[in-house]
mmCIF file of C-alpha atoms and ligand atoms in Angstrom:
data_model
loop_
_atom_site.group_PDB
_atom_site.id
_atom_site.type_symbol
_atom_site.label_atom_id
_atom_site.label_comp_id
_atom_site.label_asym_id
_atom_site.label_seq_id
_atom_site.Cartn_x
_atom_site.Cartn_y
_atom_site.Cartn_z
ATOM 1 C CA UNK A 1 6.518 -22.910 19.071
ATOM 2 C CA UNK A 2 2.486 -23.063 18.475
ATOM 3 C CA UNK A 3 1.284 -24.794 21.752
ATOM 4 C CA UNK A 4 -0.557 -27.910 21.139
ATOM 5 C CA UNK A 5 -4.581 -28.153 21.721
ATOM 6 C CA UNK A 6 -4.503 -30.119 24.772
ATOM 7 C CA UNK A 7 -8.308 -29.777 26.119
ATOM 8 C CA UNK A 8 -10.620 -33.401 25.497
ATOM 9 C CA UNK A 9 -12.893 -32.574 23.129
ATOM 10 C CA UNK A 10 -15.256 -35.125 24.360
ATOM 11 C CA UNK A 11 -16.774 -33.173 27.606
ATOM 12 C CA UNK A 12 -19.378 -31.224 27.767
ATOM 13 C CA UNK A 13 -18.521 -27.670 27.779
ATOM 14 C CA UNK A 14 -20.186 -23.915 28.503
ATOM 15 C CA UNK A 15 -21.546 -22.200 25.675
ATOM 16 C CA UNK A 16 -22.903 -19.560 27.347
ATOM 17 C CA UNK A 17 -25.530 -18.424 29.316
ATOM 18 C CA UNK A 18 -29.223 -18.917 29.167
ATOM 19 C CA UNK A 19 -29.697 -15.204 29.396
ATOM 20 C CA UNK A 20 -27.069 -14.383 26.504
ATOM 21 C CA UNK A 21 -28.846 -16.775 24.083
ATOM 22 C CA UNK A 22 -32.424 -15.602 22.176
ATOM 23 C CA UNK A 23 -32.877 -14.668 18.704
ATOM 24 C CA UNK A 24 -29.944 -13.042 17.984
ATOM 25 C CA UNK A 25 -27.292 -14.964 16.319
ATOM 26 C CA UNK A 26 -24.305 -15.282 18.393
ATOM 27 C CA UNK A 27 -20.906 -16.199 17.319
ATOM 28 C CA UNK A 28 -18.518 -17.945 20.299
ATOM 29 C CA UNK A 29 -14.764 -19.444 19.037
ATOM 30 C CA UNK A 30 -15.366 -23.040 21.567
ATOM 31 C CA UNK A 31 -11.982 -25.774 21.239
ATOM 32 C CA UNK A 32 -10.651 -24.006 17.973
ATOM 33 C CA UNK A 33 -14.294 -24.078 15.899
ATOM 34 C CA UNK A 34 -16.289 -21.126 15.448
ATOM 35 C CA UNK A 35 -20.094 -21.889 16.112
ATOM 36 C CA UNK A 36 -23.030 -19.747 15.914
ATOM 37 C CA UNK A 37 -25.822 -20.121 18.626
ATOM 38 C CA UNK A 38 -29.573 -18.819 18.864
ATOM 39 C CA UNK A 39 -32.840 -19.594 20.315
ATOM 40 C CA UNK A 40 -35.964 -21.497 18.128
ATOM 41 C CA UNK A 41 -39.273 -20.186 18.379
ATOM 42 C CA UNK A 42 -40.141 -22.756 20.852
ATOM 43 C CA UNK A 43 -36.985 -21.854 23.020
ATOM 44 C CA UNK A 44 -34.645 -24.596 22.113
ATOM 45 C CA UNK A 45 -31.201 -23.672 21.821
ATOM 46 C CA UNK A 46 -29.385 -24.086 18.139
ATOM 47 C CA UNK A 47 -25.720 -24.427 17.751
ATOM 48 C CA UNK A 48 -24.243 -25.061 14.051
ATOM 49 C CA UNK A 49 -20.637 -24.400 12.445
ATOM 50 C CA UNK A 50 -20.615 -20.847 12.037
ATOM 51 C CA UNK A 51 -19.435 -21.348 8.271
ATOM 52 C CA UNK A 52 -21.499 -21.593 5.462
ATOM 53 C CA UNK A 53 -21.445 -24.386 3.243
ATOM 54 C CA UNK A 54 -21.389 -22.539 0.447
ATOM 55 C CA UNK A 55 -17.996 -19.986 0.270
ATOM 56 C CA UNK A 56 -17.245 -19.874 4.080
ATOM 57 C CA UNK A 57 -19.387 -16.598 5.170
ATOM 58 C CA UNK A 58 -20.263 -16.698 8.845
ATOM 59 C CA UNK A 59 -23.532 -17.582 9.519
ATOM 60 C CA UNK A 60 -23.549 -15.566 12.630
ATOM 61 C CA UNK A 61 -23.656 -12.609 10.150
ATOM 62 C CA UNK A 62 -26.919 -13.696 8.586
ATOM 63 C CA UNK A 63 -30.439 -13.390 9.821
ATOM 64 C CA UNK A 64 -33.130 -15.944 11.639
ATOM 65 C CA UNK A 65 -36.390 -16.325 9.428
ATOM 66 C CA UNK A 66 -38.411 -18.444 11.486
ATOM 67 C CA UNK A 67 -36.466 -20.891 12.843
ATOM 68 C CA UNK A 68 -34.180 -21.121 9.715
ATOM 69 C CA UNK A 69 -30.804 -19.382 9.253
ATOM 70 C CA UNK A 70 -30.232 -17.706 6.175
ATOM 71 C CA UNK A 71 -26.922 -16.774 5.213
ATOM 72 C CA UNK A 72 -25.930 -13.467 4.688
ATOM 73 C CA UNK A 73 -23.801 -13.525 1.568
ATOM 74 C CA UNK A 74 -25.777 -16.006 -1.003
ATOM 75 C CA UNK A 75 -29.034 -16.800 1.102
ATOM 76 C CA UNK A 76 -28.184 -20.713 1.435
ATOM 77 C CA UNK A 77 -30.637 -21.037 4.413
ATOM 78 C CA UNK A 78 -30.310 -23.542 6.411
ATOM 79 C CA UNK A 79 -32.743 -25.866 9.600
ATOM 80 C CA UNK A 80 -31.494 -26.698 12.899
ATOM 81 C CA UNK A 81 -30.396 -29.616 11.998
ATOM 82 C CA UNK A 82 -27.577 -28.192 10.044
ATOM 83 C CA UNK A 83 -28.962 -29.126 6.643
ATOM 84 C CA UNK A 84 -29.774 -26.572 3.600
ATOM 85 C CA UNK A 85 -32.824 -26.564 2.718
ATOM 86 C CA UNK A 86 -33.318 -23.843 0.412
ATOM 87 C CA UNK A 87 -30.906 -22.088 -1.943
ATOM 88 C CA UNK A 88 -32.233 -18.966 -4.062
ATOM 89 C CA UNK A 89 -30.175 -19.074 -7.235
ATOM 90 C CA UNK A 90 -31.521 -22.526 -8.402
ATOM 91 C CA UNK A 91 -34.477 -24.568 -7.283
ATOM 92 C CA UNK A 92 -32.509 -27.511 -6.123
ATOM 93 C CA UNK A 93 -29.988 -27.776 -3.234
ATOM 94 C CA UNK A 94 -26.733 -29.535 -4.208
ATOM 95 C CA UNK A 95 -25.940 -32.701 -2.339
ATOM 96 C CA UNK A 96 -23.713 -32.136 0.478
ATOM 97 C CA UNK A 97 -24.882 -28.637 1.850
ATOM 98 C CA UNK A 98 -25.151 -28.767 4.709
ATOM 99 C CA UNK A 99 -23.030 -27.411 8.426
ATOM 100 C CA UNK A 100 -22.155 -28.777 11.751
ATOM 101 C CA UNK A 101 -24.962 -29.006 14.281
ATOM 102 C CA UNK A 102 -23.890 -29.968 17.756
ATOM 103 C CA UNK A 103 -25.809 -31.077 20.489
ATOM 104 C CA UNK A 104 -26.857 -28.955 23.104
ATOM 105 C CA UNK A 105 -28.355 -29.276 26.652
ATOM 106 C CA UNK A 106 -29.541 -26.083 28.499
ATOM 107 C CA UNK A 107 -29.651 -26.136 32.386
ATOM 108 C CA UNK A 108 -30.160 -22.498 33.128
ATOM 109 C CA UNK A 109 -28.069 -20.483 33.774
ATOM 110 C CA UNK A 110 -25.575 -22.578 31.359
ATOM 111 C CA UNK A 111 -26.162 -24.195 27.692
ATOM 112 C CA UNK A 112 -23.734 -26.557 27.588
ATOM 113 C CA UNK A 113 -22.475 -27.904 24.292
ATOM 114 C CA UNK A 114 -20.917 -31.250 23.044
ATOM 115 C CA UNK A 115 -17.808 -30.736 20.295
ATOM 116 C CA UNK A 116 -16.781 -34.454 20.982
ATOM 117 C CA UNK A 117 -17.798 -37.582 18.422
ATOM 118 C CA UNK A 118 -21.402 -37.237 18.140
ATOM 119 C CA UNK A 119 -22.761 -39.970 19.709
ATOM 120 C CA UNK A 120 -20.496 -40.223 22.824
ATOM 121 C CA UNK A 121 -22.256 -37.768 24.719
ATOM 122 C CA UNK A 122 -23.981 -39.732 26.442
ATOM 123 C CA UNK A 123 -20.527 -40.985 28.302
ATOM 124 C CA UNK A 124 -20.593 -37.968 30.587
ATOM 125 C CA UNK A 125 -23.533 -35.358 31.749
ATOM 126 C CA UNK A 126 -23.156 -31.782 32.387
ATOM 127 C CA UNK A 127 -22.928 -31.049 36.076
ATOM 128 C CA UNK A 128 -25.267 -29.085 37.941
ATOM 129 C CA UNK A 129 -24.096 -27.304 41.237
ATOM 130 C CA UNK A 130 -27.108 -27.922 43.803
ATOM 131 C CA UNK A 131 -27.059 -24.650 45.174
ATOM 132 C CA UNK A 132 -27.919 -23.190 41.722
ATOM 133 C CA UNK A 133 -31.698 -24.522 41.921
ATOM 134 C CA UNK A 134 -32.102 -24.786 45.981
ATOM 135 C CA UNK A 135 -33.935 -22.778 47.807
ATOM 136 C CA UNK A 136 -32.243 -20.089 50.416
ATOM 137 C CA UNK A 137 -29.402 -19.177 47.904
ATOM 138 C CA UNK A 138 -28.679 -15.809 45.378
ATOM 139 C CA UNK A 139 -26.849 -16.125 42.857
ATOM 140 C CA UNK A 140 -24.605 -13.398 40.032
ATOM 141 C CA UNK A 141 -22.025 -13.680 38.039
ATOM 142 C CA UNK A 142 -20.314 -12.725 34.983
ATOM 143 C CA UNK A 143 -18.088 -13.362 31.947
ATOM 144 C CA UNK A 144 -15.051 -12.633 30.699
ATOM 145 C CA UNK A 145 -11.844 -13.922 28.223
ATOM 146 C CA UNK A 146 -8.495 -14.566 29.347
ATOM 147 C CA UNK A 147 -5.708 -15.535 27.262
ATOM 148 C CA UNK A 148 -4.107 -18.068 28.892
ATOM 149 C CA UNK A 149 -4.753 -22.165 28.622
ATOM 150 C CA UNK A 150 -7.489 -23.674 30.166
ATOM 151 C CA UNK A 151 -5.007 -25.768 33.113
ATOM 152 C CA UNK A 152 -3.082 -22.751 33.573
ATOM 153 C CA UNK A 153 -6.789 -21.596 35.460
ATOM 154 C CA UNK A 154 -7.689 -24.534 36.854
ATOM 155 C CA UNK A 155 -4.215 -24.959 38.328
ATOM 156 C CA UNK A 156 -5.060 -21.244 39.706
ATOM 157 C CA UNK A 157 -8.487 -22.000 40.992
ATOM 158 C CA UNK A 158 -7.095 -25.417 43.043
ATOM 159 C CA UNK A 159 -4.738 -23.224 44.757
ATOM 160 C CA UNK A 160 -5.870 -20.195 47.188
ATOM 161 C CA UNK A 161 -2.486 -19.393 48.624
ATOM 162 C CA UNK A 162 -1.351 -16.957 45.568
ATOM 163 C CA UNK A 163 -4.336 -14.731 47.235
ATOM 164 C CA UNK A 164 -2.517 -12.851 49.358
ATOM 165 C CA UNK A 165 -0.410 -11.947 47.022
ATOM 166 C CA UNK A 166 -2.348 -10.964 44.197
ATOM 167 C CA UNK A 167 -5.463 -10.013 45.769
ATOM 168 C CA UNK A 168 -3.641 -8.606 49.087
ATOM 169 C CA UNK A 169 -6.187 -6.221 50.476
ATOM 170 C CA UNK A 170 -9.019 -8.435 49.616
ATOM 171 C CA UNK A 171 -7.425 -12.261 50.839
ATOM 172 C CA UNK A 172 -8.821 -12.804 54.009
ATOM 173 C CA UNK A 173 -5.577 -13.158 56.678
ATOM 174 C CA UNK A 174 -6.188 -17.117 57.567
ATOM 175 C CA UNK A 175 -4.915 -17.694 54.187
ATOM 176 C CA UNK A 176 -1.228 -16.214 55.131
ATOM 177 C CA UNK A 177 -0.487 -19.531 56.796
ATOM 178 C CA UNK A 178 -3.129 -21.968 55.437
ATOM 179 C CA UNK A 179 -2.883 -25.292 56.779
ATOM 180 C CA UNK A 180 -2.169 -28.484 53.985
ATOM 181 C CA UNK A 181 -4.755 -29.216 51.710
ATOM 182 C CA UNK A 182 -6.619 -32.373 52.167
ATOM 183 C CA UNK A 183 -7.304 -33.455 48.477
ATOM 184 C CA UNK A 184 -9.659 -36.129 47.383
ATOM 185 C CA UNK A 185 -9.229 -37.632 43.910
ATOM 186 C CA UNK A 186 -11.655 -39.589 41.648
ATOM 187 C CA UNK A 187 -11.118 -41.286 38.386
ATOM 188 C CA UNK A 188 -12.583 -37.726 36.416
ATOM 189 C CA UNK A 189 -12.487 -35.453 39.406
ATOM 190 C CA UNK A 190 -10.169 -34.213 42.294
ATOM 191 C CA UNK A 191 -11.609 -31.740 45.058
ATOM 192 C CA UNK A 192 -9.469 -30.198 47.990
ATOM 193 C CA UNK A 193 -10.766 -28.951 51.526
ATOM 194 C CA UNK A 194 -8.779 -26.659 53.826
ATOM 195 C CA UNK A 195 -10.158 -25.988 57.165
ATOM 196 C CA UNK A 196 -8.365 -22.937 59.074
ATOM 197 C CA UNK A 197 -7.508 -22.003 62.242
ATOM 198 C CA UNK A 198 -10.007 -19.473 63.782
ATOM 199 C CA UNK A 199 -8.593 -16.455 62.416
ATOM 200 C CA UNK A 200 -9.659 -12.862 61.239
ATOM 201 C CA UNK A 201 -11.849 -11.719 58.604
ATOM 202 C CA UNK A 202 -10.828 -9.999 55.533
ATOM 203 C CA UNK A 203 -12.675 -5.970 55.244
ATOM 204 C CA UNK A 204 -15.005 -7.489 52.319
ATOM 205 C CA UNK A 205 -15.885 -10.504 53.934
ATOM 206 C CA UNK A 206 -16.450 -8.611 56.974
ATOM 207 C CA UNK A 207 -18.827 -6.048 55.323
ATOM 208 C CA UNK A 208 -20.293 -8.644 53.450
ATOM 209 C CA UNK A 209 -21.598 -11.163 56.123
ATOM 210 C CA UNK A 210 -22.370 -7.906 58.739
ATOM 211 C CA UNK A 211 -19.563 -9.914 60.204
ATOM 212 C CA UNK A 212 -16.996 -8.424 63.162
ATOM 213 C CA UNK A 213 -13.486 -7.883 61.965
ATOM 214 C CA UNK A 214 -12.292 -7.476 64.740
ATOM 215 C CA UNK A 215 -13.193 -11.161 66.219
ATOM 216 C CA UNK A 216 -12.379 -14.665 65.009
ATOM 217 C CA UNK A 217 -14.023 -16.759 63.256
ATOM 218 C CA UNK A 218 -13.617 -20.862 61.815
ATOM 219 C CA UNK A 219 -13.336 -20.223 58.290
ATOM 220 C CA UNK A 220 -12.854 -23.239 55.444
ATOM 221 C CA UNK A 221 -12.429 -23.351 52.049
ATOM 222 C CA UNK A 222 -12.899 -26.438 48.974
ATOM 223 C CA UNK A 223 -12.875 -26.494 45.340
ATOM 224 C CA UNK A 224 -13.045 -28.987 42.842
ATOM 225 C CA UNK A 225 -12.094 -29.848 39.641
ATOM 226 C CA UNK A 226 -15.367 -31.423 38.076
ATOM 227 C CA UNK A 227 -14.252 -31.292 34.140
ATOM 228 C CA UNK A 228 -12.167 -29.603 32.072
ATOM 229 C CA UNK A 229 -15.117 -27.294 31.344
ATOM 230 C CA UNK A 230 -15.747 -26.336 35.061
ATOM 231 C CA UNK A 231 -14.662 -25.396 38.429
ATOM 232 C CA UNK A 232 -16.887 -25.340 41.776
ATOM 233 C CA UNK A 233 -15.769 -23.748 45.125
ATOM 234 C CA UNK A 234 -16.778 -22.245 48.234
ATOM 235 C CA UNK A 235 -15.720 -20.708 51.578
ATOM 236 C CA UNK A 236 -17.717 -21.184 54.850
ATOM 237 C CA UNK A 237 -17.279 -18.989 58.214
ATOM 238 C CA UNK A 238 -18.711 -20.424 61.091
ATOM 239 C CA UNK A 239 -20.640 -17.699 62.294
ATOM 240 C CA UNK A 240 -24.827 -18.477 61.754
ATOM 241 C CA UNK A 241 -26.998 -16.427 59.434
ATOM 242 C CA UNK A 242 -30.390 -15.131 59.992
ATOM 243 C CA UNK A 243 -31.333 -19.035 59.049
ATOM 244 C CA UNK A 244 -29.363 -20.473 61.325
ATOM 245 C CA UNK A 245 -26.920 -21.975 58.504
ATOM 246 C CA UNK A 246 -23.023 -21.493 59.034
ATOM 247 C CA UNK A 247 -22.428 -18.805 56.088
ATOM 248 C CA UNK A 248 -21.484 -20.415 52.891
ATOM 249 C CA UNK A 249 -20.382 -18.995 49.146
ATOM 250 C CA UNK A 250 -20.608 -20.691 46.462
ATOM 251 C CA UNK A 251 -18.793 -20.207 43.200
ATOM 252 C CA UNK A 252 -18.486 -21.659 40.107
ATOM 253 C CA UNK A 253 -15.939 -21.092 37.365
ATOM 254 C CA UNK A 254 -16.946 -22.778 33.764
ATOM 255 C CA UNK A 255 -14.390 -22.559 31.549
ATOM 256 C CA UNK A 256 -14.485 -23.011 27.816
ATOM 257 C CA UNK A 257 -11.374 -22.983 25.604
ATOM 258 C CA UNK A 258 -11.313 -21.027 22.298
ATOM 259 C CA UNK A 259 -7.911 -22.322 21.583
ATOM 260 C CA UNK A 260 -4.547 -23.818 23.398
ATOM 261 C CA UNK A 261 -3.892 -20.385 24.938
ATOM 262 C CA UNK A 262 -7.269 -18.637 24.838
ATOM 263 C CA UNK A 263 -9.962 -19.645 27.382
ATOM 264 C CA UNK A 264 -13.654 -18.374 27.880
ATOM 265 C CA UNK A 265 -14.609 -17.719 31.405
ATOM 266 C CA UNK A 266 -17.974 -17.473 32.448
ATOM 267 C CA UNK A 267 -18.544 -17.054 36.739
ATOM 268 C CA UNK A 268 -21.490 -17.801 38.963
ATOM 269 C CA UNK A 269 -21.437 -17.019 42.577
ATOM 270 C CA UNK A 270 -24.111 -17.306 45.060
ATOM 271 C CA UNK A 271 -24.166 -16.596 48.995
ATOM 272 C CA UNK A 272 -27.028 -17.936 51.292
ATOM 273 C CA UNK A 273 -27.630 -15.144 53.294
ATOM 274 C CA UNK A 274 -29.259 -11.830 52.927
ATOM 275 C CA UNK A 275 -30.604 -13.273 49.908
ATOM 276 C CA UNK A 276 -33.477 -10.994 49.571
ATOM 277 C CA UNK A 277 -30.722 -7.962 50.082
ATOM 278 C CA UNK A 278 -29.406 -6.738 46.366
ATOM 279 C CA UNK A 279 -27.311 -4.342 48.581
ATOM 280 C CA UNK A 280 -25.313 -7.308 49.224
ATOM 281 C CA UNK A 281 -24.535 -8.198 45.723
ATOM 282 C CA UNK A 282 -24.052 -4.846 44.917
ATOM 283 C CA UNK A 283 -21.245 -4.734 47.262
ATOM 284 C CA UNK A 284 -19.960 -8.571 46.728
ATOM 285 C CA UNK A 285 -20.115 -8.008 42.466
ATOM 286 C CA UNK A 286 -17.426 -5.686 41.967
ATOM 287 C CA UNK A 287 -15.048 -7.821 44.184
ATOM 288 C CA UNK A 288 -15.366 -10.394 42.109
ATOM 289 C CA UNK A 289 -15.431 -8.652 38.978
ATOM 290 C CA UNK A 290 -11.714 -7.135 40.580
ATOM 291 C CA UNK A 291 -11.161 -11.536 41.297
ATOM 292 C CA UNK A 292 -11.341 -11.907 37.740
ATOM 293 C CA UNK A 293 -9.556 -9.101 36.388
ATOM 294 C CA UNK A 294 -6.205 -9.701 38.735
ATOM 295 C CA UNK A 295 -6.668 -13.480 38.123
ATOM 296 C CA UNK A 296 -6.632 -12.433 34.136
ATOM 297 C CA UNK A 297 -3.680 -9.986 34.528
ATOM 298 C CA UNK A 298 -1.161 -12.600 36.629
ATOM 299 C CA UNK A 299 -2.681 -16.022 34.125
ATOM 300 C CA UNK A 300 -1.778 -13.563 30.913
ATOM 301 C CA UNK A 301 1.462 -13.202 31.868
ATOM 302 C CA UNK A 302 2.456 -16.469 32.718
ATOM 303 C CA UNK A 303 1.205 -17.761 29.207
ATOM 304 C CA UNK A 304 2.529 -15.100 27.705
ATOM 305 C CA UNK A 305 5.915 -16.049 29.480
ATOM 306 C CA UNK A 306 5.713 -19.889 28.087
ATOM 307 C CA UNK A 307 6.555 -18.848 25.130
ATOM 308 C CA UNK A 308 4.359 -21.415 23.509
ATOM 309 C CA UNK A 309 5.904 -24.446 25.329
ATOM 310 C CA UNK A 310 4.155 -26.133 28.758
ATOM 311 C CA UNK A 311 7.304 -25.828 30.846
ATOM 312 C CA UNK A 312 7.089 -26.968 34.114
ATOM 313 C CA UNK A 313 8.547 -25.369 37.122
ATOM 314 C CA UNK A 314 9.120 -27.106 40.545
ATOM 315 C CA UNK A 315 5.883 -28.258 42.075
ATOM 316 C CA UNK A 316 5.081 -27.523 46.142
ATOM 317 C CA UNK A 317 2.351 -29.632 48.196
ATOM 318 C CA UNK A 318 -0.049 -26.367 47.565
ATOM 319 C CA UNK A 319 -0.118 -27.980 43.941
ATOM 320 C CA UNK A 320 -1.637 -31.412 44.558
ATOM 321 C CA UNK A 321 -4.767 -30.817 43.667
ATOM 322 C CA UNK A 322 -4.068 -29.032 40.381
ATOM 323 C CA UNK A 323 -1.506 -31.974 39.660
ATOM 324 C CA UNK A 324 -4.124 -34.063 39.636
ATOM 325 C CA UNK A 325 -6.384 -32.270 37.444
ATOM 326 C CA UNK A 326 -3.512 -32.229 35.211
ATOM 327 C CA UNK A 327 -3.293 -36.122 35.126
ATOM 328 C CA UNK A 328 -6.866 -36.102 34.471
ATOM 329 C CA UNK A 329 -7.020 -34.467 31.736
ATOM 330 C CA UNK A 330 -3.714 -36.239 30.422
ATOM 331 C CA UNK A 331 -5.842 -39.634 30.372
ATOM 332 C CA UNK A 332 -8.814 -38.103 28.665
ATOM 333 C CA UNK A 333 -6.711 -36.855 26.001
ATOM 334 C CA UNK A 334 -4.495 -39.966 25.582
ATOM 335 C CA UNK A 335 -7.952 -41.895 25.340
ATOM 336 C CA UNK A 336 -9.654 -40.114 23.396
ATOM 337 C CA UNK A 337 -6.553 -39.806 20.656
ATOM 338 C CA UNK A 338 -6.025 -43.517 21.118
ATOM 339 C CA UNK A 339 -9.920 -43.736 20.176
ATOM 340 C CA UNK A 340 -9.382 -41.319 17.341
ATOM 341 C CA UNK A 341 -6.863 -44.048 15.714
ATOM 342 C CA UNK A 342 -9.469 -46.597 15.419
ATOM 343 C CA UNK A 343 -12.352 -44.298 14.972
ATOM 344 C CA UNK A 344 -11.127 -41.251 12.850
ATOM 345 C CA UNK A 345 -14.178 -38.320 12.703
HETATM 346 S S1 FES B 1 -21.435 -17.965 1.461
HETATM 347 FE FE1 FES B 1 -23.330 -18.400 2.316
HETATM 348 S S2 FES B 1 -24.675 -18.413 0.685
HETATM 349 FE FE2 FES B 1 -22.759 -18.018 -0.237
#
């Protein structure tokens, strides 16, 4: 059975990174299309069809002149709007050549991208997490592809109690018995809150805050389900940094689907203490980095285990929030197809 696309296409999504993007040509696979994105002279961000007009060659495999794209088969070269404007064989360009350009909005460290109806992007805005442009925070992340669908990782992300059993030496103990999840829902968004008993820290968190382990501390976690295209979360121990501040982290999870069982994950974290301390990243990156492999390695083999269908298994109260999420995105699909009817692209 070939699963069925079921990601909105009208939402802004995560094309990459700021830092990823210049004037290279990069090729991305975003909601089943293959686009091709680089940077303009002035240090706009370009995304077009990565397909030539004229027999199908990737774009992505051509070269920048300028701020025109020339393709690397036949030379059709081509402006940022998407339109050829110069083909070498003949001194005319034939009606009709001309790609895909989509509209893009860079808030570093993310470019998103619309794929929706152009037009409608307008209807939503790309979110920004505060603590990615307030002072007293550092941020890192990274990137990486996992082959599952999109909800399959959003379910994940809305529910912290598989931790201690896929990340057991790295789970911090409070999460053995968490308490219920108290989960607020909006008409496009659904976040949860836990807050725990005073409980243990795990080694990493520990040796990551300067921390005791051997002492407890308040401890509370929350996510939320902003889009389809993106994930924000945190944890909090109520111990106060060298600000004063109860220690937060921050994360963010953006994720982009290539296709119905093929998703593109790029992760931001930031912490807002011993900011000025790269030691601390350096110790806090790989953790993550082992996060996102484990969190690949389980998601992979559930989707692989589908067998193409979206079978359901029995749902416990741990899943409310990525229920929800799940109805969300159900409406913005059935809306958007019963849109299509009328309005066919
Ligand atoms: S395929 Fe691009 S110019 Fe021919």
């Amino acid at each position: 059975v070939s699963p069925e696309a079921n990601y909105p296409l009208g939402c802004w999504y995560i094309a990459g990174t700021s830092d990823e993007v210049g004037r290279q040509l990069i090729r991305r696979r975003l909601l089943d299309r293959d686009v091709v994105l680089f940077r303009q002279a002035s240090g706009a961000v370009v995304a077009l069809e990565d397909r030539c007009a004229h027999r199908s060659f990737p774009l992505s495999h051509g070269r920048l002149e300028g701020d025109l794209l020339v393709c690397g088969y036949h030379g059709f070269t081509y402006d940022a709007a998407g339109s050829c404007v110069r083909v070498p064989s003949q001194d005319h360009v034939p009606y009709g050549a001309r790609v895909d350009a989509f509209e893009v909005r860079e808030q570093p460290p993310f470019v998103w991208i619309w794929l929706g109806a152009p037009g409608e992007s307008g209807r939503r805005a790309p979110y920004h997490p505060s603590w990615l442009h307030e002072e007293g925070w550092t941020s890192w992340g990274g990137q990486g592809h996992i082959d599952a669908n999109h909800l399959l990782i959003h379910e994940d992300l809305l529910d912290l109690t598989a931790a201690p059993f896929v990340y057991p030496e790295i789970a911090p103990p409070v999460l053995l018995s968490p308490p219920p999840l108290e989960v607020e829902v909006t008409e496009t968004s659904v976040s949860y809150h836990r807050t725990f008993p005073s409980g243990r820290l795990s080694g990493w968190q520990a040796g990551a805050t300067g921390l005791a382990e051997d002492q407890d501390y308040e401890q509370s976690e929350s996510g939320t389900f902003v889009s389809p295209a993106l994930w924000v979360g945190g944890w909090e121990v109520g111990a106060p940094t060298e600000h004063g501040d109860v220690h937060r982290l921050a994360w963010a999870y953006a994720l982009t689907p290539a296709g119905p069982t093929s998703t593109h994950v790029i992760w931001i974290a930031a912490r807002n203490w011993a900011t000025a301390q790269p030691a601390i990243t350096e110790y806090m990156a790989p953790r993550f980095e082992e996060f996102f492999r484990r969190r690949k390695s389980v998601l992979e083999a559930v989707q692989a285990n589908l067998d193409g269908s979206d079978r359901r298994g029995v749902s416990v109260s741990a899943d409310a929030a990525g229920l929800r999420a799940r109805e969300i995105v159900a409406t913005m699909l059935a809306q958007e197809r019963g849109r299509a009817v009328l309005r066919p692209r």
